[in-house]
Short mmCIF file of C-alpha atoms in Angstrom, two decimals:
data_model
loop_
_atom_site.label_atom_id
_atom_site.label_comp_id
_atom_site.label_asym_id
_atom_site.label_seq_id
_atom_site.Cartn_x
_atom_site.Cartn_y
_atom_site.Cartn_z
CA MET A 564 227.80 39.35 24.61
CA LYS A 565 229.44 41.19 27.48
CA GLN A 566 230.02 44.83 26.57
CA ASP A 567 232.57 47.15 28.14
CA MET A 568 231.14 50.23 29.85
CA ILE A 569 232.37 53.70 30.75
CA LEU A 570 230.44 55.10 33.71
CA ILE A 571 229.64 58.82 33.83
CA LEU A 572 228.82 60.08 37.31
CA ASP A 573 226.68 63.21 37.42
CA LEU A 574 228.26 66.02 39.39
CA GLY A 575 225.96 68.70 38.01
CA SER A 576 227.09 68.92 34.37
CA GLU A 577 224.65 69.65 31.58
CA GLU A 578 227.06 67.99 29.13
CA ASN A 579 226.60 64.42 30.39
CA PRO A 580 224.30 63.24 27.56
CA LYS A 581 226.61 64.73 24.93
CA ILE A 582 229.66 63.03 26.42
CA ALA A 583 227.79 59.74 26.73
CA ARG A 584 226.79 59.92 23.08
CA GLU A 585 230.35 60.74 21.98
CA ILE A 586 231.67 57.65 23.77
CA ARG A 587 228.90 55.46 22.35
CA ALA A 588 229.79 56.77 18.89
CA MET A 589 233.26 55.30 19.51
CA GLY A 590 231.60 51.91 19.94
CA VAL A 591 231.80 51.80 23.74
CA TYR A 592 228.71 51.64 25.95
CA THR A 593 228.09 54.36 28.55
CA GLU A 594 225.61 55.03 31.31
CA ILE A 595 224.99 58.13 33.47
CA HIS A 596 224.55 57.51 37.21
CA PRO A 597 224.25 59.72 40.34
CA HIS A 598 227.44 60.99 41.93
CA ASP A 599 226.81 59.07 45.17
CA ILE A 600 226.66 55.63 43.58
CA SER A 601 227.06 52.91 46.20
CA ALA A 602 229.73 50.24 46.20
CA GLU A 603 227.00 47.61 45.77
CA THR A 604 225.52 49.30 42.71
CA LEU A 605 228.93 49.92 41.20
CA SER A 606 230.03 46.31 41.64
CA ALA A 607 226.74 45.07 40.15
CA LEU A 608 227.20 47.01 36.90
CA PRO A 609 228.68 44.70 34.24
CA GLY A 610 231.81 45.50 32.29
CA VAL A 611 232.74 48.86 33.85
CA LYS A 612 236.22 49.79 32.59
CA GLY A 613 236.46 53.39 33.81
CA ILE A 614 234.63 56.28 35.45
CA ILE A 615 234.20 59.91 34.42
CA LEU A 616 233.35 62.39 37.19
CA ASN A 617 231.69 65.21 35.32
CA GLY A 618 230.99 68.40 37.24
CA GLY A 619 229.21 71.55 36.15
CA PRO A 620 226.96 74.47 37.09
CA ASN A 621 224.72 72.37 39.34
CA ARG A 622 227.57 70.88 41.36
CA VAL A 623 226.82 72.96 44.45
CA VAL A 624 223.83 71.45 46.27
CA ASP A 625 222.54 73.17 49.41
CA GLY A 626 225.71 75.25 49.55
CA VAL A 627 228.03 72.24 49.39
CA SER A 628 230.13 71.16 46.41
CA ILE A 629 229.33 67.48 45.93
CA ASP A 630 231.84 64.77 45.08
CA ALA A 631 231.85 61.04 44.45
CA GLY A 632 232.12 58.73 47.43
CA ASP A 633 234.81 56.33 48.57
CA ALA A 634 233.19 53.57 46.50
CA VAL A 635 234.48 55.28 43.37
CA TYR A 636 237.97 56.23 44.54
CA GLN A 637 238.54 52.82 46.12
CA SER A 638 237.18 50.85 43.16
CA GLY A 639 240.56 50.47 41.48
CA LEU A 640 239.04 51.69 38.21
CA PRO A 641 240.59 54.52 36.14
CA VAL A 642 238.90 57.83 36.99
CA LEU A 643 238.81 60.95 34.80
CA CYS A 644 237.94 63.94 36.99
CA ALA A 645 236.20 66.51 34.82
CA ASP A 646 235.66 69.88 36.54
CA HIS A 647 237.01 68.32 39.72
CA LYS A 648 238.38 71.66 40.95
CA GLY A 649 235.78 73.92 39.45
CA GLU A 650 237.50 74.18 36.06
CA PRO A 651 236.38 72.30 32.93
CA ALA A 652 238.50 69.26 32.15
CA PHE A 653 237.13 68.86 28.64
CA PRO A 654 238.25 71.33 25.97
CA ALA A 655 235.47 73.40 24.44
CA ASP A 656 236.66 72.37 21.00
CA ASP A 657 234.79 69.23 19.92
CA ALA A 658 237.80 67.62 18.24
CA ALA A 659 240.05 68.23 21.24
CA ARG A 660 237.41 66.88 23.64
CA ALA A 661 236.93 63.80 21.46
CA ASP A 662 240.69 63.22 21.63
CA VAL A 663 240.67 63.43 25.46
CA LEU A 664 237.77 60.99 25.65
CA HIS A 665 239.30 58.63 23.09
CA ARG A 666 242.60 58.43 24.95
CA PHE A 667 240.88 57.86 28.29
CA VAL A 668 238.49 55.21 26.97
CA PHE A 669 240.93 53.19 24.88
CA ASP A 670 244.44 53.95 26.20
CA THR A 671 243.74 54.35 29.92
CA CYS A 672 240.70 52.10 30.39
CA LYS A 673 241.59 49.57 27.66
CA ALA A 674 237.93 49.37 26.66
CA GLU A 675 236.91 47.44 23.56
CA ALA A 676 234.65 48.95 20.90
CA ASN A 677 231.97 46.28 21.17
CA TRP A 678 228.85 48.47 21.50
CA ASN A 679 226.56 48.00 18.48
CA MET A 680 222.89 47.36 17.79
CA GLU A 681 223.27 43.67 17.05
CA ASN A 682 224.88 43.10 20.45
CA PHE A 683 222.34 45.38 22.14
CA ILE A 684 219.42 43.47 20.61
CA ALA A 685 220.93 40.12 21.53
CA ASP A 686 221.46 41.28 25.12
CA GLN A 687 217.94 42.69 25.43
CA VAL A 688 216.33 39.57 23.96
CA GLU A 689 218.17 37.50 26.57
CA LEU A 690 217.26 39.91 29.39
CA VAL A 691 213.58 40.02 28.39
CA ARG A 692 213.34 36.23 28.17
CA ARG A 693 214.98 35.95 31.58
CA GLN A 694 212.65 38.55 33.10
CA VAL A 695 209.41 37.33 31.51
CA GLY A 696 209.90 33.58 31.33
CA ASP A 697 206.73 31.95 30.01
CA ARG A 698 204.43 34.73 31.21
CA LYS A 699 202.59 37.40 29.21
CA VAL A 700 203.36 41.03 28.43
CA LEU A 701 201.03 43.92 27.63
CA LEU A 702 202.38 46.72 25.42
CA ALA A 703 201.06 50.23 24.94
CA LEU A 704 201.34 50.48 21.17
CA SER A 705 200.90 54.06 19.99
CA GLY A 706 202.38 53.37 16.58
CA GLY A 707 205.20 55.83 17.23
CA VAL A 708 208.86 54.96 16.81
CA ASP A 709 209.53 53.97 20.43
CA SER A 710 206.55 51.65 20.91
CA SER A 711 206.99 50.15 17.42
CA VAL A 712 210.62 49.26 18.13
CA VAL A 713 209.65 47.83 21.52
CA ALA A 714 206.99 45.71 19.80
CA ALA A 715 209.46 44.37 17.23
CA LEU A 716 212.04 43.61 19.92
CA LEU A 717 209.51 41.84 22.15
CA ILE A 718 208.09 39.87 19.22
CA ARG A 719 211.62 38.60 18.56
CA ALA A 720 212.10 37.79 22.25
CA ILE A 721 208.75 36.31 23.30
CA GLY A 722 206.51 36.11 20.21
CA LYS A 723 202.84 35.51 20.95
CA GLN A 724 203.36 36.09 24.67
CA LEU A 725 203.02 39.77 23.73
CA THR A 726 199.63 41.49 23.50
CA CYS A 727 199.56 45.01 22.07
CA VAL A 728 196.92 47.53 23.14
CA HIS A 729 196.30 50.66 21.10
CA VAL A 730 194.43 53.29 23.08
CA ASN A 731 192.72 56.10 21.22
CA HIS A 732 192.71 58.73 23.94
CA GLY A 733 191.30 61.36 21.63
CA LEU A 734 194.67 63.10 21.52
CA LEU A 735 196.05 61.41 18.41
CA ARG A 736 196.76 63.02 15.04
CA LYS A 737 194.24 62.95 12.20
CA GLY A 738 193.80 59.42 10.80
CA GLU A 739 196.33 57.93 13.20
CA PRO A 740 194.17 55.36 15.05
CA GLU A 741 193.03 53.87 11.75
CA GLN A 742 196.60 53.73 10.45
CA VAL A 743 197.92 52.00 13.58
CA VAL A 744 195.26 49.29 13.36
CA GLU A 745 195.90 48.74 9.64
CA VAL A 746 199.69 48.52 9.96
CA PHE A 747 200.00 46.40 13.11
CA ARG A 748 196.91 44.18 12.99
CA ASP A 749 196.65 43.71 9.24
CA GLN A 750 200.26 43.91 8.07
CA MET A 751 202.30 42.73 11.06
CA ASP A 752 199.77 40.21 12.39
CA ALA A 753 200.24 41.43 15.96
CA ASN A 754 197.91 40.53 18.81
CA LEU A 755 196.27 43.96 18.83
CA ILE A 756 193.41 45.26 20.97
CA TYR A 757 191.89 48.62 20.01
CA VAL A 758 190.34 50.73 22.79
CA ASP A 759 188.45 53.96 22.09
CA ALA A 760 188.78 55.90 25.34
CA THR A 761 188.33 59.41 23.91
CA ASP A 762 185.49 60.49 26.19
CA ARG A 763 187.14 58.98 29.25
CA PHE A 764 190.37 60.94 28.77
CA LEU A 765 188.80 64.25 27.79
CA ASP A 766 186.38 64.11 30.73
CA LYS A 767 189.30 63.57 33.12
CA LEU A 768 191.23 66.46 31.55
CA ALA A 769 188.32 68.92 31.53
CA GLY A 770 189.31 72.19 33.22
CA VAL A 771 192.91 71.08 33.94
CA ASP A 772 195.34 73.72 32.67
CA GLU A 773 198.59 72.91 34.54
CA PRO A 774 200.97 71.06 32.15
CA GLU A 775 202.45 68.66 34.70
CA GLN A 776 199.02 67.74 36.03
CA LYS A 777 197.81 67.06 32.49
CA ARG A 778 200.75 64.74 31.88
CA LYS A 779 200.15 62.89 35.14
CA ILE A 780 196.43 62.45 34.38
CA ILE A 781 197.17 61.12 30.89
CA GLY A 782 199.85 58.76 32.20
CA THR A 783 197.67 57.49 35.02
CA GLU A 784 194.66 56.92 32.76
CA PHE A 785 196.85 55.03 30.33
CA ILE A 786 197.83 52.62 33.07
CA ARG A 787 194.21 52.30 34.26
CA VAL A 788 193.14 51.31 30.76
CA PHE A 789 195.90 48.71 30.57
CA GLU A 790 194.99 47.32 33.97
CA GLU A 791 191.41 46.86 32.79
CA GLU A 792 192.51 45.19 29.57
CA ALA A 793 194.91 42.97 31.51
CA ARG A 794 192.09 41.72 33.75
CA LYS A 795 190.14 40.74 30.66
CA LEU A 796 193.09 38.87 29.19
CA GLU A 797 194.14 36.80 32.22
CA GLY A 798 197.69 36.10 33.22
CA ILE A 799 199.23 39.45 32.28
CA ASP A 800 202.12 40.15 34.64
CA PHE A 801 204.18 42.69 32.72
CA LEU A 802 203.69 46.10 31.13
CA ALA A 803 206.11 47.04 28.35
CA GLN A 804 206.92 50.71 27.76
CA GLY A 805 208.86 52.70 25.20
CA THR A 806 210.81 54.68 27.79
CA ILE A 807 214.06 55.99 26.29
CA TYR A 808 217.12 57.62 27.85
CA PRO A 809 216.20 61.30 27.26
CA ASP A 810 212.90 60.64 29.10
CA ILE A 811 214.86 59.53 32.17
CA ILE A 812 217.49 62.28 31.95
CA GLU A 813 214.95 65.08 31.43
CA SER A 814 212.89 63.86 34.38
CA GLY A 815 215.82 64.88 36.59
CA THR A 816 218.43 63.41 38.93
CA LYS A 817 219.86 64.63 42.21
CA THR A 818 222.08 67.17 40.46
CA VAL A 819 220.23 67.71 37.18
CA LYS A 820 217.04 69.70 37.56
CA ALA A 821 213.97 68.21 35.91
CA VAL A 822 213.09 69.75 32.55
CA LYS A 823 209.64 68.11 32.56
CA SER A 824 208.11 64.87 33.73
CA HIS A 825 207.37 62.21 31.16
CA HIS A 826 204.17 60.18 31.24
CA ASN A 827 206.22 56.97 31.56
CA VAL A 828 208.76 58.25 34.11
CA GLY A 829 207.51 59.05 37.59
CA GLY A 830 203.92 59.56 36.45
CA LEU A 831 202.73 56.04 37.18
CA PRO A 832 200.20 55.29 39.92
CA GLU A 833 201.66 53.84 43.11
CA ASP A 834 199.39 50.81 42.95
CA LEU A 835 200.69 49.76 39.54
CA GLY A 836 199.84 46.09 39.19
CA PHE A 837 202.48 45.18 36.62
CA GLU A 838 206.21 44.72 36.53
CA LEU A 839 207.75 46.98 33.89
CA VAL A 840 209.60 45.82 30.79
CA GLU A 841 211.60 48.72 29.31
CA PRO A 842 214.15 47.37 26.82
CA LEU A 843 214.93 50.77 25.23
CA LYS A 844 215.39 52.82 28.40
CA MET A 845 219.15 53.25 27.89
CA LEU A 846 218.97 54.34 24.23
CA PHE A 847 219.01 57.85 22.80
CA LYS A 848 216.48 58.61 20.07
CA ASP A 849 218.80 58.07 17.12
CA GLU A 850 219.87 54.76 18.66
CA VAL A 851 216.21 53.70 18.91
CA ARG A 852 215.88 54.28 15.17
CA ALA A 853 219.07 52.31 14.50
CA CYS A 854 217.64 49.51 16.64
CA GLY A 855 214.43 49.54 14.60
CA LYS A 856 216.42 49.28 11.36
CA ALA A 857 218.45 46.39 12.77
CA LEU A 858 215.19 44.64 13.72
CA GLY A 859 213.97 44.94 10.13
CA LEU A 860 211.23 47.54 10.61
CA PRO A 861 210.33 49.51 7.45
CA ASP A 862 211.73 53.02 7.00
CA ASN A 863 208.31 54.67 7.13
CA MET A 864 207.92 53.31 10.65
CA VAL A 865 211.48 53.87 11.89
CA TYR A 866 211.61 57.46 10.63
CA ARG A 867 208.06 58.32 11.52
CA GLN A 868 207.38 61.76 13.00
CA PRO A 869 208.13 61.76 16.75
CA PHE A 870 205.01 62.13 18.85
CA PRO A 871 204.83 62.70 22.63
CA GLY A 872 203.07 60.16 24.83
CA PRO A 873 200.44 62.70 25.93
CA GLY A 874 199.78 63.37 22.24
CA LEU A 875 198.00 66.54 21.20
CA GLY A 876 197.26 67.12 24.89
CA VAL A 877 200.59 68.97 25.21
CA ARG A 878 199.88 70.96 22.04
CA CYS A 879 196.42 72.12 23.09
CA LEU A 880 197.86 74.52 25.65
CA GLY A 881 196.05 75.11 28.92
CA ALA A 882 192.75 73.39 29.68
CA ILE A 883 191.81 71.12 26.77
CA THR A 884 188.52 71.78 25.00
CA ARG A 885 187.17 69.63 22.18
CA ASP A 886 186.87 72.48 19.69
CA ARG A 887 190.41 73.75 20.30
CA LEU A 888 191.73 70.18 20.24
CA GLU A 889 190.12 69.78 16.82
CA ALA A 890 191.85 72.99 15.69
CA VAL A 891 195.20 71.46 16.69
CA ARG A 892 194.39 68.21 14.86
CA GLU A 893 193.24 69.88 11.64
CA SER A 894 196.05 72.44 11.50
CA ASP A 895 198.59 69.69 12.18
CA ALA A 896 197.22 67.68 9.26
CA ILE A 897 197.56 70.71 6.95
CA LEU A 898 201.14 71.34 8.10
CA ARG A 899 202.14 67.71 7.51
CA GLU A 900 200.48 67.64 4.10
CA GLU A 901 202.21 70.84 2.96
CA PHE A 902 205.61 69.72 4.28
CA ALA A 903 205.22 66.44 2.37
CA ASP A 904 204.27 68.26 -0.84
CA ALA A 905 207.28 70.56 -0.42
CA GLY A 906 209.68 67.62 -0.04
CA LEU A 907 210.40 68.30 3.66
CA GLU A 908 208.94 65.03 4.96
CA GLY A 909 211.81 62.97 6.31
CA LYS A 910 214.18 65.95 6.09
CA VAL A 911 212.83 67.84 9.11
CA TRP A 912 212.97 65.87 12.36
CA GLN A 913 209.73 67.09 13.92
CA TYR A 914 207.05 69.57 12.93
CA PHE A 915 203.67 70.25 14.48
CA THR A 916 201.15 72.91 15.48
CA VAL A 917 200.21 74.34 18.86
CA VAL A 918 197.01 76.19 19.79
CA PRO A 919 197.20 78.27 22.98
CA ASP A 920 194.25 79.08 25.22
CA PHE A 921 193.78 82.71 24.25
CA LYS A 922 192.21 84.62 21.38
CA SER A 923 192.94 87.75 19.38
CA VAL A 924 191.00 90.08 17.12
CA GLY A 925 191.01 89.34 13.40
CA VAL A 926 189.05 89.92 10.20
CA HIS A 927 187.27 87.38 7.98
CA ASP A 928 185.10 88.32 4.99
CA GLY A 929 185.05 91.89 6.22
CA LEU A 930 183.77 90.93 9.65
CA ARG A 931 185.51 91.08 13.03
CA THR A 932 186.62 87.75 14.48
CA PHE A 933 187.90 86.80 17.92
CA ASP A 934 189.72 83.48 17.43
CA TRP A 935 192.81 81.43 18.36
CA PRO A 936 196.29 81.65 16.89
CA VAL A 937 198.06 78.55 15.57
CA ILE A 938 201.79 78.27 16.31
CA LEU A 939 203.95 76.30 13.86
CA ARG A 940 207.02 74.45 15.18
CA ALA A 941 209.65 72.71 13.02
CA VAL A 942 212.94 71.52 14.55
CA ASN A 943 215.92 69.32 13.82
CA THR A 944 217.85 67.26 16.36
CA VAL A 945 219.94 64.13 16.72
CA ASP A 946 219.15 63.03 20.26
CA ALA A 947 216.24 65.30 21.39
CA MET A 948 218.49 66.89 24.02
CA THR A 949 219.15 69.98 21.86
CA ALA A 950 217.34 71.21 18.74
CA THR A 951 217.67 73.80 15.99
CA VAL A 952 214.84 75.51 14.10
CA GLU A 953 214.19 74.60 10.47
CA ASP A 954 214.59 77.47 8.00
CA VAL A 955 211.22 77.03 6.28
CA PRO A 956 210.83 78.98 3.00
CA PHE A 957 208.68 82.04 3.53
CA ALA A 958 206.46 81.22 0.54
CA LEU A 959 205.65 77.86 2.14
CA LEU A 960 204.83 79.53 5.46
CA GLN A 961 202.48 81.88 3.61
CA LYS A 962 200.74 78.96 1.89
CA ILE A 963 200.32 77.08 5.17
CA THR A 964 199.00 80.23 6.83
CA ALA A 965 196.43 80.77 4.09
CA ARG A 966 195.18 77.20 4.33
CA ILE A 967 194.98 77.10 8.13
CA THR A 968 193.20 80.44 8.48
CA SER A 969 190.67 79.50 5.79
CA GLU A 970 190.15 75.79 6.54
CA VAL A 971 190.45 75.45 10.33
CA LYS A 972 187.47 76.59 12.34
CA GLY A 973 188.14 79.12 15.11
CA VAL A 974 191.60 80.25 13.92
CA ASN A 975 192.58 83.69 12.60
CA ARG A 976 196.37 83.88 13.02
CA VAL A 977 199.42 81.70 12.30
CA LEU A 978 202.81 82.21 14.01
CA TYR A 979 206.19 80.52 13.52
CA ASP A 980 208.27 79.56 16.58
CA LEU A 981 211.94 80.52 16.05
CA THR A 982 213.20 79.28 19.45
CA PRO A 983 215.88 76.54 19.57
CA LYS A 984 216.34 74.06 22.43
CA PRO A 985 217.63 75.51 24.72
CA SER A 986 216.16 78.01 25.63
CA GLY A 987 212.87 76.45 24.59
CA THR A 988 211.98 72.77 24.74
CA ILE A 989 210.79 70.94 21.63
CA GLU A 990 207.22 70.80 22.89
CA TRP A 991 205.45 73.77 24.47
CA GLU A 992 204.28 71.87 27.56
#
């Protein structure tokens, strides 16, 4: 079904994702594009009913205040110029801003509220079938929310043309590889190939302490593994990925500085031998979950703890060592177990542990120790673009601390991260 669209052009605002989500919440589809969109690109976008020019603190590039081109002003489409003259066009008050957006979208642009998951799924099934035809697709199936929803969507679209590959890169949480195999191979009857590449990944990462380089290595090795599996399978032309909209936005545009690179955005090798299939790339995280529900996935899969593509590699800070990686894995398992026992599972959006690459003096059984600290992180968010810190009961923090310092080898301190996003990010790397 053709869906109406409101186009948001990025003129340096940090509010673009929030505005896009507000319009989608009204039932109207939105996309964020660069300010210098060409006439060809604009005319190729389906269903555009209006354009928002949204400026902000990054509007001045190389000393020049950027603006949209003639393609926009000559398009004949309604245009809302936000911060066009250096002053915010949207009221700071959420209700007042929602009213401005509502009037522009429905009264000025005459858009219809036809954006919903059923229509999205139908559109993506059609697009995937058109893209893939009768050929085969390889999917990186981590078992996380994004890849699980991609798997369900592709199974609906192309069935047995999909082959799922689960790579154990040694950076997964405790018991996770076994769980993924049991759920997808045994319960969902997926075409699943299990690859244990632990040594391969950790050898490549040895001595690498720069976060971006770690992400690039992990992303590149992922693709190498898939290329090897594809050669064994014959006839694989496509690689499916669980790229979602925050991945693309956070990786930066011309007027939005990159927060961090994502392993599936810009981290791919140049000689990639597959064409990409990315059916979720325009969805925010909460929309991905809604899509999973609409596809009939069980709640324990749809609301599963978010987990970054590079896995524990971005939680074992600095150069990854096997012993410190094991400290991350074991402390994470304790945190998850205690949160579940305390009734916080499913109530807190994401919680995990981080082990940095430095040590401090401590005491154990009356003897001096020189061991790592474990940092606890627990945050709540709707779309992963901003996040607040969970107010964990102090007694629970004490219990978790006692368990980690007594049960996890090489650890003598536990800290709790109180930083929201911004100024921090959800992950530490």
